[in-house]
Structures are given as C-alpha cells and as structure tokens.
Amino acid sequence: MASEKLTEYELKRLENIRRNDEMLAALKIQSKATELFAAAKRQRVEAKSYNVKSEKKPKTETPVVIRRSLRSRGMPPDSKGLSDDSVDTSKLKDESPTKFKASDKISCPITIAYDEAVSDRPLIEAIMGMSKRETHSRASNGEVFSGSKDGDFLNDKREAGSGVSFHTEKRREDNAWTSLQLQSLTLKAENVARVVPGRITSVRFFPSSNARMIVAGNKFGNVGFWNVDFAGDEGNGIYLYRPHKVPISGILVQEHCLSKIYTSCYDGFIRMMDAENQAFNMVFSSDDSIFSLSQPTNDVNSFYIGEGRGGLSIWDNRVGKCSSKLALHEDRINTIDFNSRNPHIIATGSSDATACTWDLRSINGDQLKVLSTFTHKRAVQSAYFSRSGCTLATTSTDDVIGIYTGANFEDASTIYHYNQTGRWLSSFRAIWGWDDSNIFIGNMKRGVDVVSPVERSRVMTLQSPLMTAIPCRFDAHPYEIGTLAGATSGGQVYMWTTAEDAS
DNA sequence: AATCATCTTACCGTT
DNA sequence: AACGGTCCAGATGATT
C-alpha cells in the first residue's frame, strides 16, 4: 500500500541521487573553493534598508519579559502577578509611534514604525494586487498556477513560465533538476536588504505564485515587509511596522487570503494585519508567551499555538474559542508542523529535548496520544516534515540534524551539524527545500549548508561575499523553486535565486 | 522544584 | 580596526 509506494519512491530517488554522485562531488570541490575565497575577504556592503530616522533609533529599551501565566507560576488566578503593563513600563518616550498596550484587545492602527514620511500605500496596493491576481488565476485555471500573461505588476524580471507551480512540479518524481538548481543558486546584490532592525526571529514568503514578498519579524516586535519586485519611484519596497513589543515567534499568511497577515509573539498575542482594513487586529491572547504558530493547510480557521511550557492550544477562529488546550511537552514548543500526506499528524519540536509526532484525532481532555518521540540530548529547535510527508527532520542544539523515515518514522539517522549559535543569534532550524532531497540550514561561517538526508551529509555550502552575516532563519518560496530567503541577526534578508535559464 | 548566577556567542554603531 | 553594548537562549552548576 502506502508504505510500498513509499519505498518505491524512495528507491527511485536513491537511484537518481546515485546518478548525480559525480556532479555532487564536483560541487563539493567547488564549494570548498568558494569557502576559501569568501574567507579571504569580507566586505561591508550597505544595500537596501528600511528607512530610519536617526532620532528614532530603536533603543533596546524594555527588558524582555517572558509572559507566564499565573497557573504556570503556581499562583492563584486572582493574585497580583505580572501585570500586562509591566512589560512596557519604563522609558517609552522614544518609542515608535505604534503604541502597543496589552489592553488593546480589539485593534491598533497600522503605522509605519520609523519613518512616518514614507507612505505604506504602495505596500497595501501590492498586497491587494497580489491577492486579486491570485484569486483570478485560481478561478481561471482551477489550479494554482501563474499564467503571468497579465504580469504588469511584476516588471517581469522573470521569464514567462518561470513561475512554475510547486504543486505541479513536485509530481515529477525525477529530481534531476535538484543538483542543477543547487549549482545555479546565486545571491544577487539587489536581493539583499535590511528589512528590520536587529535580530530576525521569523521569516516568511507570501504564498503567491506571481510575486516575491517577504515578511520578517524581529526581536523587538517589528514586522517588516520586503516587496522584492518593487519597481516604484518612492522608497525601496521595504515597510516596517511594530504590532508587538517583544520577539515575534511566528508569521502566517494564508494562501487564499493574502491580505491577512498573522503574527504571534512572546507577548502572548496573535495579531492580524489586515491590509484591506488597515488595522492590526487582536486575534488571540494568552497569559503565556507564544513560541510557535502553525495551521493545517486545509483549515484556515484553525490556529495551532505553542504557548508556555509545552502547551499547545487549538484556536477556532470562527467561534473565537480554544477548542483544545493540550499539555504536550515539558518545555517550550519551538515548532509545529503538519504532515502533508496526513493532515491529522503533526510534529512538534521542543526545548525539552524531544520532537514528537501526534495524531490529532486522539485528543482526550488535555492529553494527546504521542505517536513517536524522537529524543535529542539538548533542546530541539525544529521538527519539520518533508514535502511529501515521508521524512521528518529535526534540528537540535546537541549539534545534530535528525532524519526519520519509514512508515512510522522509525528509521532514524543523524547528521552532525554545529548548531551553537550562542546568545546573539537565533537558533538554526533546518528547513526542507522543494522536494525531499535537500535540507537547508545556516552555518556559523556565514554560509548555507545544503544537506542531503539520503546521503546523510552536507553536499554543498552556499556562500557569497554579499552574505555579511550569519543566516539563521529560512523560508523556501512555496511556488518558486530555488528561491530561498535567509534571515540574519542584523535584520538582513538574503534572497537566493536560481539563474533563470529559460527551459 | 524552582530560582539564581554565570558563561557562551556575533552584529552593529561608535570611536 | 578596535571596542563596547547588546540582554532572557540555553546549558550548567549552586543555592533555596
């Protein structure tokens, strides 16, 4: 059945990968060479950046207070604990205009965080335009595909036909393109930008087949948008907001509704930026910090929220209530991921040094029956299913990338990867590329390691003199194969792309 | 059990 | 080119 098909698929891939051995070997040599070259000199290039008025610099004002509920601190619910305001008591005078108060339960206005003179109208228009085109192409095509015959908006740097839908592409079981694409991955100067100040904690592409819009959230609660294809006169396509005051832990943009951008935060709130109504609305609030946010692909009203010490809340946005509050882990849940083959299966990665798979159909009170537990020696920073859903990849501070395959992911292997990012960088999280054959993860030498889960080793390292800082957090464009965003602790985003040789 | 104290770490702005 | 500020992640070890 399914498992037989899987092995067949795996075998086929293995065969392909063996065929590409020589090419990969060549790549290794090449990457060694670039490594040496890059190490030789590192220049400081100032590329695109958000607009900052120097008087309004983001001072690191407020001490970061991790929210903890009264319950989890062992206090009765009515006792006076950490009040909402204690998060932002001191030194708020030089704050950005988006005054955040925890008491803003309903909404707060969308405001440019730094340069008020720069209008965000182009952004709103771009988002609304994307949104419109997306629904149009879906309606006319049945399937998501960028016909791009009406590509007036996107200045058509890309050739027609390059916006190949991932969904159609992935059906091709031939992965011969992989090493070719890998080889052609490049970082261009125009694809480097400082999107937010400070450390980026979360980065996301808009799930649009005909645009490249990147959202980044940082340590200070800023959310920055980078319209990579921006071609207007005013500004540079970068827009900065501040819907939160402490680190952003998750960004969510729904494929069918690009005008709603959800952000989760250590402050315990989920807000939705509604580009249509120009507001940051409160969606969800918790007494605990939110560390992770996810959503099943086919249910836009369900939010899976990792909060507090190991809690997972399932929020029904239609009803406006939590349908479940589950106690899954001993420590914070860093990632929540849904399996594409079976939407009832999720994987969680936790600082309690485990990753787990769960069956959502087995909810019983605040308990969920664990399917499998994958144990690391230290905190697990991420646990993501591959595109096909057949493999799970974990990243841990114990310097291991874990690979789990098989019908119940029982077939485990480990790949060594140095993951000691220290205190000033966001932790590394290995993400999957556009099929099951590649994993991308940052390294401490300002490179992007490409790891083959089948070979169980690094097959190449992306490096560029333009990458002046360590890329920690990544997102792969959901529709454009080979378009990869890496985000740094200095607020920069690097968008790697493949050389567009028309095929 | 929980809290505290300490150490690690890289980037950026200022000199 | 060198230096200081960052500040709450995560581990370890000591103290209640």
XYZ file of C-alpha atoms (C1' of nucleotides) in Angstrom:
534
model
C 0.000 0.000 0.000
C 1.192 3.344 1.055
C 4.406 2.049 2.513
C 5.146 0.021 -0.606
C 4.629 3.067 -2.738
C 6.893 4.966 -0.441
C 9.739 2.532 -0.767
C 9.350 2.566 -4.499
C 9.514 6.312 -4.443
C 12.493 6.276 -2.143
C 14.312 3.764 -4.311
C 13.727 5.822 -7.371
C 15.128 8.835 -5.627
C 18.110 6.927 -4.371
C 18.827 5.852 -7.902
C 18.644 9.407 -9.123
C 20.867 10.622 -6.403
C 23.485 7.990 -7.139
C 23.397 9.050 -10.736
C 24.197 12.540 -9.629
C 27.083 11.494 -7.468
C 29.781 12.798 -9.702
C 28.105 16.127 -10.059
C 27.754 16.427 -6.329
C 31.366 15.562 -5.813
C 32.270 18.314 -8.204
C 30.060 20.671 -6.277
C 31.821 19.815 -3.053
C 35.122 20.843 -4.544
C 33.559 23.974 -5.880
C 32.101 24.901 -2.529
C 35.451 24.319 -0.864
C 36.933 26.782 -3.275
C 34.293 29.405 -2.643
C 34.720 28.841 1.066
C 38.367 29.759 0.836
C 37.587 32.680 -1.370
C 34.922 34.001 0.934
C 37.084 33.591 3.982
C 39.765 35.667 2.352
C 37.770 38.831 2.416
C 34.523 40.038 3.819
C 33.422 43.420 2.809
C 30.758 45.537 4.308
C 28.102 46.365 1.779
C 25.166 48.512 2.585
C 22.298 47.515 0.443
C 18.611 48.206 0.602
C 17.296 49.009 4.006
C 14.230 50.123 5.846
C 14.059 53.865 6.379
C 15.232 55.003 9.732
C 15.160 58.471 11.088
C 18.248 58.627 13.158
C 16.451 60.264 16.065
C 14.090 57.369 16.206
C 16.545 54.594 16.564
C 15.218 51.508 18.184
C 16.737 51.635 21.612
C 16.722 48.387 23.399
C 14.522 49.809 25.964
C 12.395 47.297 27.643
C 13.780 44.233 29.253
C 12.221 41.246 27.604
C 9.742 39.776 29.970
C 8.648 36.321 29.161
C 4.982 36.032 29.859
C 3.981 33.325 32.203
C 0.528 32.569 33.354
C -0.388 32.648 36.995
C -1.136 28.990 36.781
C 2.268 28.071 35.493
C 3.851 30.140 38.240
C 1.792 28.337 40.809
C -0.237 31.379 41.771
C -3.954 31.605 42.284
C -5.708 33.261 39.361
C -6.762 36.348 41.295
C -3.414 37.180 42.851
C -1.447 40.070 41.515
C 1.164 38.693 39.253
C 2.982 40.236 36.392
C 0.670 42.877 35.106
C 0.334 43.486 31.431
C 1.837 46.907 31.785
C 4.986 45.724 33.434
C 6.167 44.701 30.015
C 6.440 48.252 28.901
C 6.700 50.445 31.929
C 9.994 52.214 31.623
C 11.425 54.536 29.052
C 8.731 54.509 26.488
C 9.117 58.070 25.362
C 11.324 57.403 22.419
C 9.201 54.575 21.230
C 7.974 54.114 17.738
C 4.562 55.577 17.041
C 2.749 52.283 17.183
C 1.963 52.411 20.827
C 1.297 48.955 21.956
C -0.716 48.271 25.020
C -1.692 44.870 26.135
C -5.088 46.312 26.819
C -5.600 46.920 23.114
C -7.749 43.892 22.819
C -9.521 44.980 19.707
C -7.168 46.653 17.330
C -4.464 49.182 16.900
C -3.836 51.246 13.814
C -1.345 50.228 11.220
C 1.523 52.610 11.490
C 4.884 52.807 9.917
C 7.243 52.175 12.749
C 10.056 54.510 11.873
C 9.741 56.875 9.017
C 6.309 58.349 9.072
C 7.030 60.327 5.969
C 7.152 57.207 3.856
C 3.733 56.043 2.937
C 2.888 52.395 3.067
C 0.317 52.790 0.363
C 2.477 51.009 -2.227
C 2.670 48.018 0.062
C -1.036 47.876 0.643
C -1.616 48.200 -3.062
C 0.898 45.485 -3.820
C -0.701 43.124 -1.350
C -4.176 43.847 -2.613
C -2.934 43.419 -6.169
C -1.344 40.085 -5.381
C -4.454 38.994 -3.647
C -6.573 39.915 -6.627
C -4.339 38.245 -9.173
C -4.113 35.141 -7.088
C -7.835 34.641 -6.942
C -8.100 35.499 -10.599
C -5.552 32.944 -11.716
C -7.093 30.342 -9.484
C -10.524 30.966 -10.864
C -9.386 30.818 -14.455
C -7.094 27.896 -14.008
C -8.644 25.676 -11.427
C -5.187 25.059 -10.082
C -2.734 27.494 -8.656
C -0.505 28.449 -11.478
C 0.965 31.692 -12.594
C -0.057 32.207 -16.138
C 1.605 35.630 -15.915
C 0.109 36.883 -19.107
C -1.028 39.919 -17.203
C 2.216 40.494 -15.415
C 2.202 44.247 -15.470
C 2.800 44.478 -11.755
C 5.886 42.417 -11.540
C 8.052 44.123 -14.092
C 8.728 40.667 -15.458
C 12.320 40.276 -14.476
C 11.452 36.670 -14.588
C 10.727 34.994 -17.865
C 7.278 33.785 -18.625
C 6.888 30.262 -17.455
C 9.465 30.562 -14.735
C 6.798 30.784 -12.093
C 6.241 27.097 -12.224
C 3.863 25.966 -9.597
C 5.427 23.822 -6.958
C 2.327 21.736 -6.835
C 2.641 20.652 -10.404
C 6.377 20.419 -10.297
C 6.582 18.155 -7.289
C 4.636 15.445 -9.009
C 7.598 14.876 -11.203
C 9.419 12.211 -9.313
C 12.552 12.944 -11.223
C 14.820 15.046 -9.089
C 17.468 15.573 -11.692
C 16.803 19.262 -11.538
C 17.939 19.358 -7.968
C 21.664 19.383 -8.423
C 21.323 21.629 -11.421
C 19.278 24.065 -9.411
C 21.656 23.826 -6.493
C 24.533 24.592 -8.725
C 22.859 27.646 -10.104
C 21.776 29.131 -6.779
C 23.105 32.645 -6.583
C 22.796 35.700 -4.414
C 22.473 38.939 -6.296
C 23.193 42.338 -4.816
C 19.648 43.537 -5.447
C 18.368 40.583 -3.469
C 19.962 41.711 -0.231
C 18.064 44.018 2.081
C 17.846 45.092 5.669
C 14.188 44.547 6.321
C 14.019 45.171 10.064
C 16.455 46.337 12.744
C 18.011 43.750 15.000
C 17.639 40.049 15.195
C 15.172 38.341 12.890
C 13.271 35.564 14.588
C 10.874 34.633 11.820
C 10.859 34.993 8.043
C 8.195 34.061 5.530
C 7.414 34.351 1.839
C 3.933 35.321 0.808
C 2.398 32.163 -0.660
C 1.849 33.772 -4.027
C 2.821 32.245 -7.315
C 3.291 35.578 -9.005
C 5.149 37.716 -6.519
C 8.050 37.731 -4.148
C 7.019 39.398 -0.951
C 8.970 38.605 2.207
C 7.800 39.229 5.750
C 10.276 39.253 8.616
C 9.627 39.537 12.323
C 12.274 40.526 14.827
C 13.211 40.565 18.463
C 11.681 43.999 19.042
C 8.252 43.086 17.765
C 8.732 44.708 14.391
C 7.273 43.221 11.272
C 8.955 44.233 8.055
C 7.736 43.674 4.527
C 10.047 43.490 1.560
C 8.439 43.612 -1.840
C 11.389 42.256 -3.781
C 9.756 43.041 -7.104
C 9.066 46.630 -6.158
C 9.679 48.921 -9.095
C 8.188 52.221 -7.987
C 9.824 55.579 -7.550
C 9.202 56.229 -3.890
C 11.007 54.125 -1.363
C 12.616 50.767 -1.891
C 9.813 48.309 -1.305
C 10.562 47.891 2.392
C 7.936 48.724 5.004
C 8.227 48.470 8.729
C 5.575 48.088 11.410
C 5.526 47.387 15.071
C 2.470 45.420 16.100
C 4.266 43.873 19.079
C 6.899 44.871 21.586
C 8.818 41.675 22.134
C 10.070 38.881 19.859
C 7.843 37.688 17.035
C 7.620 33.919 17.168
C 5.534 33.174 14.118
C 4.247 34.633 10.862
C 1.361 33.187 8.929
C -0.026 34.255 5.565
C -2.860 32.260 4.136
C -2.628 31.291 0.533
C -6.179 32.151 -0.347
C -6.241 35.393 1.615
C -3.013 37.276 1.190
C -4.325 40.475 2.714
C -4.384 38.965 6.206
C -1.025 38.537 7.870
C -0.955 36.861 11.268
C 1.842 37.313 13.782
C 2.409 35.541 17.064
C 4.605 36.937 19.766
C 6.263 36.312 23.105
C 3.843 38.910 24.441
C 1.151 36.255 24.276
C -0.830 37.787 21.434
C -1.657 36.861 17.921
C -2.457 39.854 15.780
C -3.691 40.044 12.250
C -2.594 42.794 9.963
C -5.480 43.343 7.640
C -4.179 45.197 4.633
C -7.691 45.693 3.396
C -8.913 47.449 6.505
C -5.522 48.785 7.538
C -5.502 47.589 11.097
C -3.688 45.206 13.369
C -6.467 43.246 14.951
C -6.239 41.148 18.032
C -6.952 37.551 17.202
C -5.881 35.647 20.271
C -4.407 36.446 23.635
C -2.760 34.267 26.192
C -1.205 34.780 29.592
C 1.722 32.741 28.376
C 4.313 33.505 25.772
C 3.638 32.140 22.323
C 6.635 30.343 20.876
C 5.200 28.788 17.748
C 2.312 29.120 15.341
C 1.036 26.853 12.618
C -2.011 25.993 10.629
C -3.336 22.991 8.753
C -3.238 23.642 5.024
C -6.890 22.957 4.509
C -8.373 24.698 7.537
C -7.868 28.435 7.624
C -9.852 28.891 10.807
C -7.682 26.701 12.983
C -4.581 28.059 14.659
C -2.173 25.758 16.435
C -0.374 27.739 19.078
C 2.616 26.646 21.107
C 2.478 28.534 24.369
C 4.100 28.487 27.767
C 5.886 25.413 28.950
C 4.854 22.790 26.496
C 1.272 23.857 25.878
C -0.472 23.547 22.547
C -3.703 25.451 22.109
C -6.001 24.901 19.192
C -7.844 28.093 18.419
C -11.010 28.069 16.404
C -11.097 31.482 14.843
C -14.638 31.135 13.617
C -16.000 30.550 17.072
C -13.355 32.670 18.755
C -12.516 29.992 21.271
C -9.902 27.403 22.043
C -11.268 24.013 21.166
C -8.402 22.335 22.979
C -5.613 23.173 25.359
C -3.138 20.372 25.367
C -0.120 19.737 27.548
C 2.354 18.138 25.201
C 5.851 18.971 26.338
C 7.898 19.816 29.386
C 9.265 22.961 27.852
C 8.514 25.431 25.091
C 7.350 24.140 21.729
C 9.589 25.701 19.123
C 7.841 24.457 16.002
C 4.563 22.845 14.996
C 4.329 21.218 11.588
C 1.560 19.445 9.710
C 2.112 16.370 7.617
C 1.119 16.868 4.001
C 0.096 13.240 3.492
C -1.972 13.005 6.615
C -3.371 16.275 7.951
C -4.139 14.665 11.304
C -0.478 14.160 12.017
C 1.622 16.950 13.481
C 5.215 17.145 14.607
C 6.397 19.305 17.481
C 9.934 20.244 18.390
C 10.529 21.289 21.968
C 13.201 22.696 24.232
C 12.577 19.660 26.423
C 14.987 17.875 24.068
C 12.350 15.881 22.235
C 10.457 16.046 18.995
C 7.164 14.209 18.838
C 4.565 13.186 16.312
C 0.932 13.255 17.345
C -2.400 12.126 15.985
C -4.888 14.962 16.368
C -7.796 12.549 16.287
C -6.791 11.147 19.644
C -7.474 14.234 21.730
C -8.624 13.258 25.175
C -9.096 16.157 27.569
C -5.806 17.986 27.701
C -3.944 14.906 26.572
C -2.924 13.695 23.180
C -1.519 10.297 22.465
C 2.019 10.567 21.229
C 2.798 8.565 18.127
C 6.548 8.732 18.352
C 9.111 10.531 20.457
C 12.461 11.465 18.987
C 14.991 12.136 21.666
C 17.883 14.539 21.455
C 20.495 15.389 24.035
C 19.506 19.043 24.129
C 16.767 21.400 23.040
C 15.073 20.636 19.730
C 14.809 23.838 17.721
C 12.703 22.499 14.888
C 10.920 19.440 13.577
C 9.662 19.678 10.016
C 8.112 17.128 7.693
C 9.459 16.860 4.190
C 7.331 17.984 1.264
C 6.000 14.507 0.650
C 5.431 13.988 4.355
C 7.565 10.853 4.324
C 10.510 12.176 6.304
C 10.926 14.236 9.441
C 13.955 16.439 10.003
C 14.858 17.792 13.422
C 17.469 20.332 14.468
C 18.876 20.391 17.963
C 21.435 22.306 19.974
C 23.109 18.963 20.558
C 24.696 19.568 17.138
C 22.615 17.010 15.340
C 20.192 17.078 12.442
C 17.909 14.104 12.915
C 16.374 12.365 9.906
C 13.481 9.995 10.432
C 11.837 7.975 7.683
C 9.730 4.867 7.349
C 6.051 4.251 7.884
C 6.278 5.479 11.485
C 9.463 7.489 11.094
C 11.228 4.706 12.940
C 14.170 4.664 10.597
C 16.465 7.182 12.272
C 19.756 8.650 11.265
C 21.765 11.616 12.435
C 23.912 14.143 10.688
C 26.424 16.189 12.596
C 25.928 19.922 12.266
C 27.413 22.578 14.517
C 24.437 24.431 15.959
C 25.965 26.513 18.739
C 24.592 29.874 17.744
C 25.120 31.377 21.166
C 23.107 34.100 22.693
C 23.013 36.741 20.000
C 21.822 34.675 17.087
C 18.541 32.949 16.507
C 18.931 29.206 16.663
C 19.396 27.256 13.462
C 16.424 25.406 12.049
C 16.918 23.023 9.155
C 14.202 23.510 6.554
C 13.266 21.406 3.568
C 13.810 22.579 0.027
C 11.322 21.999 -2.752
C 11.311 18.246 -2.609
C 12.553 15.567 -0.234
C 16.128 15.645 -1.404
C 17.540 18.775 0.194
C 17.654 20.449 3.574
C 18.900 23.989 4.088
C 20.482 25.250 7.282
C 22.734 28.147 8.185
C 26.245 27.714 9.481
C 28.463 29.803 11.698
C 30.778 30.653 8.820
C 28.206 32.779 7.023
C 27.119 30.045 4.700
C 24.057 27.976 3.952
C 24.672 24.270 4.270
C 22.757 22.059 1.887
C 22.289 18.668 3.441
C 21.136 15.522 1.705
C 19.011 13.408 4.014
C 19.623 10.371 1.850
C 23.362 10.772 1.728
C 23.281 11.802 5.339
C 25.791 14.512 4.739
C 26.338 18.037 3.590
C 26.509 18.181 -0.170
C 27.389 21.822 -0.603
C 27.541 25.202 1.061
C 26.123 28.372 -0.416
C 28.412 31.289 0.149
C 28.637 34.802 -1.093
C 30.656 37.883 -0.238
C 27.273 39.619 -0.032
C 26.327 37.469 2.934
C 27.996 39.579 5.582
C 26.204 37.961 8.499
C 25.094 34.503 9.500
C 21.734 33.445 8.088
C 19.796 31.804 10.894
C 16.186 31.534 9.819
C 14.975 30.466 6.388
C 11.960 30.118 4.212
C 11.683 28.439 0.847
C 9.365 30.153 -1.602
C 6.324 27.911 -1.800
C 5.933 28.328 -5.550
C 9.256 29.419 -6.957
C 11.649 26.541 -6.822
C 15.103 27.744 -5.929
C 14.017 30.980 -4.300
C 15.249 30.835 -0.747
C 15.226 33.533 1.925
C 17.781 33.546 4.717
C 17.459 35.987 7.611
C 20.162 37.221 9.956
C 20.564 38.611 13.427
C 21.244 42.002 11.968
C 17.899 42.335 10.251
C 19.109 41.429 6.791
C 17.414 39.078 4.403
C 19.234 37.334 1.585
C 17.106 36.015 -1.209
C 18.919 33.303 -3.145
C 17.577 32.540 -6.599
C 18.375 30.228 -9.441
C 19.799 31.545 -12.644
C 16.826 31.733 -14.930
C 17.853 29.870 -17.997
C 14.631 29.522 -19.899
C 13.847 25.862 -20.265
C 11.052 22.222 42.180
C 12.238 26.364 41.065
C 15.338 30.169 41.041
C 19.700 32.444 40.536
C 24.334 33.206 38.846
C 27.408 32.536 35.156
C 29.218 31.554 30.566
C 28.926 31.334 25.652
C 28.153 33.914 21.289
C 28.011 37.779 16.617
C 26.390 42.015 14.921
C 26.241 46.931 14.722
C 27.179 51.570 15.795
C 30.581 54.467 17.565
C 35.140 55.815 18.147
C 40.363 48.486 13.093
C 39.122 48.209 17.654
C 35.745 48.420 21.238
C 31.583 48.302 23.876
C 26.600 47.278 24.203
C 23.569 44.015 23.426
C 20.365 41.115 27.372
C 16.173 36.484 28.780
C 18.658 31.186 24.778
C 20.233 27.524 26.666
C 23.171 24.770 29.463
C 25.453 24.004 33.705
C 26.075 24.263 38.440
C 24.970 26.162 43.058
C 21.586 27.584 46.250
C 17.000 27.840 48.288
